[in-house]
XYZ file of C-alpha atoms in Angstrom:
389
model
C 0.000 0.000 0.000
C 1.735 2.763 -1.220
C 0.211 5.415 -3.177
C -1.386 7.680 -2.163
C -4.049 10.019 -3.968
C -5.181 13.607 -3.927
C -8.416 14.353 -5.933
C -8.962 18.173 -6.659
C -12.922 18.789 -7.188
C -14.235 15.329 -4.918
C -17.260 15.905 -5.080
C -17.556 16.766 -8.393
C -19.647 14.226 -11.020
C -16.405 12.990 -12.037
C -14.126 13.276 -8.971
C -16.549 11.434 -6.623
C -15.987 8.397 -8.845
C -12.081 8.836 -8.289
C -12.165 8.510 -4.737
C -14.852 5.476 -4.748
C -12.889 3.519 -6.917
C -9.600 3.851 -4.387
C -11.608 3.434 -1.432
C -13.163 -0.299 -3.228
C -9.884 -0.697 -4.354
C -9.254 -0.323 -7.588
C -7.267 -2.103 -9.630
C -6.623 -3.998 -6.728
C -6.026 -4.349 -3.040
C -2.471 -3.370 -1.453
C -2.142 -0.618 -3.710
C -3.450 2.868 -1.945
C -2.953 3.656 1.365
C -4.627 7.116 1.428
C -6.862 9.331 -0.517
C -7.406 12.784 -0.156
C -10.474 14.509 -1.253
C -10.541 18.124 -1.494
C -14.232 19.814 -1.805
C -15.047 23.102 -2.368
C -18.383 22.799 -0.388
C -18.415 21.406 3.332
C -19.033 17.610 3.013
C -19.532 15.460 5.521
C -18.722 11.297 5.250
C -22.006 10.115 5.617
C -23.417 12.726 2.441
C -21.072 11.691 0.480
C -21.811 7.981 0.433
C -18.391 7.402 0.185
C -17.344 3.840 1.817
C -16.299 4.749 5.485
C -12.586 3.790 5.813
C -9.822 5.604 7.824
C -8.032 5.541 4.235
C -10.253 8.753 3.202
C -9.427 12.124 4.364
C -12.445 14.614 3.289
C -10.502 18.333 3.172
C -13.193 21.554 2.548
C -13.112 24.883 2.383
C -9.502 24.908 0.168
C -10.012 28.121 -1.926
C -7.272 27.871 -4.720
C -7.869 31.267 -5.934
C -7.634 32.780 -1.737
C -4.197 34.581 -0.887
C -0.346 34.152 -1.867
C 0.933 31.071 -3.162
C 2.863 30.634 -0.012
C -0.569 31.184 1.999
C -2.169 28.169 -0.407
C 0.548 26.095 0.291
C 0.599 26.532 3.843
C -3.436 25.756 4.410
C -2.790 22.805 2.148
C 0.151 21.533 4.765
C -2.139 22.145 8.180
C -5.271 20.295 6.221
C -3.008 17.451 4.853
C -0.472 16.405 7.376
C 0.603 13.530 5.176
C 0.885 15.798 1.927
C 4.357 14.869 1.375
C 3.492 10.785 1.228
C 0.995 12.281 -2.169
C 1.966 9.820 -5.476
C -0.624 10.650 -7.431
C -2.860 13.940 -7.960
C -6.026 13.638 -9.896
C -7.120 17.115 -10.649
C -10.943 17.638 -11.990
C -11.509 21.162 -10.237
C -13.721 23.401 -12.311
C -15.253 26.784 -11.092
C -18.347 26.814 -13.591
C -19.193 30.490 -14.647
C -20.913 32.330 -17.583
C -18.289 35.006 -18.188
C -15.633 33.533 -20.754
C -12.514 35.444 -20.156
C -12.891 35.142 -16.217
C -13.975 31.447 -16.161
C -10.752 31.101 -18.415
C -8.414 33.049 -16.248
C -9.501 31.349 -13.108
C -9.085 27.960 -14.377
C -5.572 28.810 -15.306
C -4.769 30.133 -11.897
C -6.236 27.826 -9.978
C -4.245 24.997 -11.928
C -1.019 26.273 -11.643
C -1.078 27.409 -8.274
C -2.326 23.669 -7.146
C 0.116 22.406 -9.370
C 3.242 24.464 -7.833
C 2.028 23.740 -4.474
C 1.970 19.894 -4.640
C 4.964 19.450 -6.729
C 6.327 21.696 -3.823
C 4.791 19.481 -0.942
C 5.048 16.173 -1.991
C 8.527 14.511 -3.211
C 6.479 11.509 -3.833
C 4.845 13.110 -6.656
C 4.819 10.485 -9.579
C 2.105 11.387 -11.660
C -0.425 13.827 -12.104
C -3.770 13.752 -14.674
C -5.344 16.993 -15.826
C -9.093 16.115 -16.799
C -9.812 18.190 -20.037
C -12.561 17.216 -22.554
C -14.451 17.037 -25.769
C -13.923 20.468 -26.192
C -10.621 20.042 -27.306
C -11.947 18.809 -30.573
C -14.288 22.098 -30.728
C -17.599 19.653 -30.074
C -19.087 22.972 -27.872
C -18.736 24.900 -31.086
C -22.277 23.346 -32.227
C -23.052 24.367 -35.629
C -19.454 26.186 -35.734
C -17.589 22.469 -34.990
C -14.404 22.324 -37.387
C -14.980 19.437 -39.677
C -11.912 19.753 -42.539
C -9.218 19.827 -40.085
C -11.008 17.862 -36.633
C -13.056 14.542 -38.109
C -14.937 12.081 -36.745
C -13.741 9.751 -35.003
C -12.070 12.386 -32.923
C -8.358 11.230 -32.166
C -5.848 12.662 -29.666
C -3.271 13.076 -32.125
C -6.038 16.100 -34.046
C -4.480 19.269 -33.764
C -5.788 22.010 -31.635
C -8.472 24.277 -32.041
C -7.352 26.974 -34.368
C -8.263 30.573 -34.003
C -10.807 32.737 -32.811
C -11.651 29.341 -30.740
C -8.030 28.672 -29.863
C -7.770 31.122 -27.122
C -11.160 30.856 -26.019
C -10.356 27.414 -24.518
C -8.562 27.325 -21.120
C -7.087 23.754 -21.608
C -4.757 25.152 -24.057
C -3.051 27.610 -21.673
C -2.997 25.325 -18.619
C -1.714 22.399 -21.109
C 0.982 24.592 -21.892
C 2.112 25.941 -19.184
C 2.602 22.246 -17.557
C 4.079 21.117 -20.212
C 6.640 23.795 -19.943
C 7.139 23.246 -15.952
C 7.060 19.562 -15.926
C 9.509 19.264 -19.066
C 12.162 18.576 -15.834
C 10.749 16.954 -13.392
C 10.703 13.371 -12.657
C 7.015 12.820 -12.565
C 4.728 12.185 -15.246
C 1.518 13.769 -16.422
C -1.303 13.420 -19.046
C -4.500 15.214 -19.773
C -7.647 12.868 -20.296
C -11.076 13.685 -22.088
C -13.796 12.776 -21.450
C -17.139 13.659 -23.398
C -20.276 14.990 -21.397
C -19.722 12.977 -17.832
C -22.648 10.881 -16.523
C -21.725 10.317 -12.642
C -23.389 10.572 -9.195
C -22.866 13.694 -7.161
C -23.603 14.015 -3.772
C -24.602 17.847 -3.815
C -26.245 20.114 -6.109
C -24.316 20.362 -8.961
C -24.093 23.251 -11.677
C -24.383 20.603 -14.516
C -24.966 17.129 -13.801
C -27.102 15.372 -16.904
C -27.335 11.860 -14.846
C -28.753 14.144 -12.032
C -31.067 15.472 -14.111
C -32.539 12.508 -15.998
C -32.818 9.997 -12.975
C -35.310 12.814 -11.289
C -37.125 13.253 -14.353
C -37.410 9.584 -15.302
C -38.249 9.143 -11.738
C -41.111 11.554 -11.841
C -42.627 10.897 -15.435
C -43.222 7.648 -14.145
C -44.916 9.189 -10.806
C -47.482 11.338 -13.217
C -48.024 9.068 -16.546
C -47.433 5.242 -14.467
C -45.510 2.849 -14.672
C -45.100 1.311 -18.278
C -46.135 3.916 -19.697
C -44.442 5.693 -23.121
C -41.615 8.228 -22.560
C -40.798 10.155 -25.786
C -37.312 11.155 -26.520
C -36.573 14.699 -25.097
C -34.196 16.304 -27.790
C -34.567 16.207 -31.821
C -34.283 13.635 -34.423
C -31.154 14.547 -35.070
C -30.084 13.826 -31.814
C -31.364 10.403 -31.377
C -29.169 9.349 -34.373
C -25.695 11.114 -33.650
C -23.031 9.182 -32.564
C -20.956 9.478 -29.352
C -19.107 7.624 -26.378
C -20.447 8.582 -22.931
C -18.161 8.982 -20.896
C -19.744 7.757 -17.167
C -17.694 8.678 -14.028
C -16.803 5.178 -13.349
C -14.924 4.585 -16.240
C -12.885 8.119 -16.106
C -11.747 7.055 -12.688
C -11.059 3.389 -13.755
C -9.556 4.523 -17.216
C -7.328 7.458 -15.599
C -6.443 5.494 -12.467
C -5.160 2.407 -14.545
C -3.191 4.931 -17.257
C -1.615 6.569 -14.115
C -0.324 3.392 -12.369
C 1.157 2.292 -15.552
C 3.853 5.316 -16.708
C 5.837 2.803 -18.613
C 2.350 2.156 -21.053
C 1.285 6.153 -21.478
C 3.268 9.191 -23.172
C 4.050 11.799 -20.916
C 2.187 14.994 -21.653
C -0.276 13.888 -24.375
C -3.794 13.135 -24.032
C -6.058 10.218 -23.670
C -9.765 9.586 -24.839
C -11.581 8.193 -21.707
C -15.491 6.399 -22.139
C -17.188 3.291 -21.445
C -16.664 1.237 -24.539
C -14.545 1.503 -27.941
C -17.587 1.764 -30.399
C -20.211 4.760 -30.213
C -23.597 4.765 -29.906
C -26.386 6.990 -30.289
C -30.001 7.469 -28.047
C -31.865 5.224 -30.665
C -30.303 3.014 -28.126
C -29.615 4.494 -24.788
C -32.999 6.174 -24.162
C -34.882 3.189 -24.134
C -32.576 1.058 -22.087
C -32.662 4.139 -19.701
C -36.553 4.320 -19.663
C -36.527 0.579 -19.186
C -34.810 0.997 -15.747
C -37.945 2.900 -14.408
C -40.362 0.812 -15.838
C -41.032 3.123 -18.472
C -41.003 2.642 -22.591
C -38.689 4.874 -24.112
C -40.114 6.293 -27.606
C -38.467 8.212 -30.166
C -38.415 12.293 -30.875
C -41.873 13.879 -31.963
C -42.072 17.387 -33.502
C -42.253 19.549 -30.417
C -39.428 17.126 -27.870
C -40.358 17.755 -24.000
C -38.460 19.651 -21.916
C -36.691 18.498 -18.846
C -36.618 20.841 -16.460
C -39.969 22.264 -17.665
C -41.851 19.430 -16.891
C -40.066 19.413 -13.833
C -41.200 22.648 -12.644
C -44.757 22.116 -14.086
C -45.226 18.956 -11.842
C -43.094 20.263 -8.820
C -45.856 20.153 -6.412
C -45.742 16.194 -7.178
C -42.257 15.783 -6.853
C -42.422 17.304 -2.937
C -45.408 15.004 -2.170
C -43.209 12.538 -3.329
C -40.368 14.052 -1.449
C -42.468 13.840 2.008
C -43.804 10.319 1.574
C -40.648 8.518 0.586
C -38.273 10.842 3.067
C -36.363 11.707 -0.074
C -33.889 14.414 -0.008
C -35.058 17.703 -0.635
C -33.763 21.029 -2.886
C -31.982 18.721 -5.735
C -35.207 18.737 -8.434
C -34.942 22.656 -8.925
C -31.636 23.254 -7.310
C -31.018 27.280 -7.880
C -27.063 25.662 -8.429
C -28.188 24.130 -11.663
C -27.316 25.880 -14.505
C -30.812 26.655 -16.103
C -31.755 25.009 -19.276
C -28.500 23.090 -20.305
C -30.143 19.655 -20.176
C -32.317 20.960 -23.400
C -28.950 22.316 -24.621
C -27.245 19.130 -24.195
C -30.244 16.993 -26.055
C -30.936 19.531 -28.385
C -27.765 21.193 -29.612
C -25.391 17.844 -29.836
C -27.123 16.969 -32.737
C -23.552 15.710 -34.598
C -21.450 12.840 -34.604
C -18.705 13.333 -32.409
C -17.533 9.894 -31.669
C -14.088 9.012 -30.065
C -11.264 6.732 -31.192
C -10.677 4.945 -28.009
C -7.473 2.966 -29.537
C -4.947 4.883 -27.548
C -6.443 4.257 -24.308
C -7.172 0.626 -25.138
C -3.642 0.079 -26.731
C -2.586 0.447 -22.784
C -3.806 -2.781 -21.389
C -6.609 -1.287 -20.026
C -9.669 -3.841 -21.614
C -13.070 -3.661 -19.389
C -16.070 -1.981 -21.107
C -19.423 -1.404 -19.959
C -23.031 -0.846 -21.613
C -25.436 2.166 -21.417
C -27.620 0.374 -18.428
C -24.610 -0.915 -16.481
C -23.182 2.564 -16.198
C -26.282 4.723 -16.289
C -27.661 2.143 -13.921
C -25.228 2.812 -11.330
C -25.675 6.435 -11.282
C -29.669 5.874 -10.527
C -29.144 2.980 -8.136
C -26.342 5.184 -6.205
C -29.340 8.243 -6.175
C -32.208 5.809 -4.728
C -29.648 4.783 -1.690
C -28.781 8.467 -1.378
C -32.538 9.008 -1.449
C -32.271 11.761 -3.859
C -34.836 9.385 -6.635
C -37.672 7.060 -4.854
């Protein structure tokens, strides 16, 4: 048991998978001996439905953007006695905003000064994993995706995003600064992407689609009965475009497994992370995801339901159902959910933007997992947190 793990964003929808995985021990047992997760947000063991083992060490209230560097370093030190014993960092922090240039600048900042405080703190240090995303192959662009110079299926090897996007992105900035101040040292790093994350969070989240979809499939059934038809909530074209999802299980699993193994990865280049090596499309996952509710998944009519409005039209049902099954409260119309991206998401994605998953596979790494296996999880981990009946 000798690694030893430090997760930036926790209890986040991906970094919550992260630190289940090394508390259940994954790959295997005799292989961590710690795991550090640092939360923006108080967060207490028992809401975070985290295993209990004296292995995890929950750290709050870190603010990466609050004082001097030598301030940041210091608070990191008192909270983390055992900082210098860190092996691997896992860092999936993201301050969500709607003001580009600031969201940007923060990310950068934040990065870098977590980065220069670890590789200060812990001589252990032996690899560290930057979580970037689909948007490195402009898939946020919409309508305005590059398609002579970035083509489907996306590989790592694609160039960047050239300009006016290029700059617009802040992966490419905090890419390139690490790759300039790790050039030296002896520990490796990568950046992973995922495509839009499907994970369990513990908390009200800004974004969380899994979130989203297990309270709405949970309530359509409540209002129309079980068995009864569920019609596709985005367009035609988005039942039919091809993708990888990309739950939180499978990050962690993926990124874990390429971070144990240096000798199998290429320092500072990126990774494709999802559940499987070939795409698929909703014509498939909807009804498998209906199916775990009872429910009949259909496809897209003319005028596609909304999510979040038919959660707010039917609110007054989801609070009955809140009191009688002693559910959680606040997370159907959380006022930390971004409003509306859920129709953006099953509206707007309306391309093919599936991955080439043969660099990640090429590793060793070989497990793969279906659209109710990983979905399922999600939905079985938010009826034991009693946030879905």
């Amino acid at each position: 048991m000798s690694k030893s793990a430090l997760v930036f964003g926790a209890s986040g929808v991906t970094g919550w998978s992260f630190v289940n995985e090394i508390l259940n021990d994954y790959p295997q047992s005799q292989v961590w001996k710690r795991v550090h997760a640092l939360t923006n947000r108080p967060l207490s063991q028992e809401q975070s439905q985290w295993p209990k083992d004296q292995r995890l060490n929950i750290v709050s209230g870190i603010d990466l953007l609050q004082g001097s560097q030598e301030q940041l370093e210091s608070t990191i030190a008192e909270k983390i006695p055992d900082i210098a014993e860190v092996t691997h960092v896992y860092y999936l922090a993201y301050k969500a905003g709607t003001d580009v240039q600031k969201e940007l600048e923060e990310a950068v900042a934040m990065f870098q000064r977590s980065t220069l405080a670890i590789d200060k703190l812990s001589p252990e240090l032996e690899f560290l994993v930057l979580q970037t995303g689909a948007k490195m192959y402009g898939c946020h662009l919409l309508d305005n995706h590059p398609t002579d110079y970035l083509q489907v299926p996306h590989k790592e090897s694609q160039p960047r995003l050239k300009q006016p996007y290029h700059d617009l992105l802040f992966y490419h900035p905090q890419m390139d600064w690490l790759e300039d101040y790790a050039k030296d040292k002896k520990w490796s790093w990568i950046d992973t992407r995922p495509d839009i994350i499907i994970g369990f969070v513990p908390n009200q989240n800004f974004y969380s689609l899994g979130t989203v979809m297990g309270i709405y499939l949970a309530l359509w059934k409540e209002v129309h009965g079980s068995g009864s038809e569920a019609t596709f909530p985005g367009t035609q074209k988005s039942w039919v475009a091809l993708s990888n999802d990309s739950s939180s299980d499978m990050i962690a699993r993926q990124t874990i497994y390429l971070s144990l193994h240096p000798e199998q990865v290429t320092k500072g280049t990126g990774y494709n992370v999802a559940d499987a090596k070939e795409p698929s499309s909703w014509s498939k996952k909807w009804p498998a995801l209906c199916s775990y509710f009872g429910l009949i998944g259909t496809g897209p009519s003319d005028t596609p339901p909304e999510m979040r409005k038919f959660i707010k039209e039917n609110i007054g049902t989801w609070k009955k159902l809140e009191a009688e099954k002693g559910l959680q409260t606040g997370h159907a119309d959380s006022p930390l959910t971004f409003p509306g991206f859920e129709y953006f998401l099953m509206t707007q994605f309306d391309f093919d933007r599936q991955y080439d998953m043969t660099k990640t596979y090429a590793t060793g790494f070989n497990e793969e997992r279906d659209t109710l296996h990983a979905w399922g999880l999600v939905f079985d981990r938010m009826r034991k947190a009693k946030i879905i009946p």
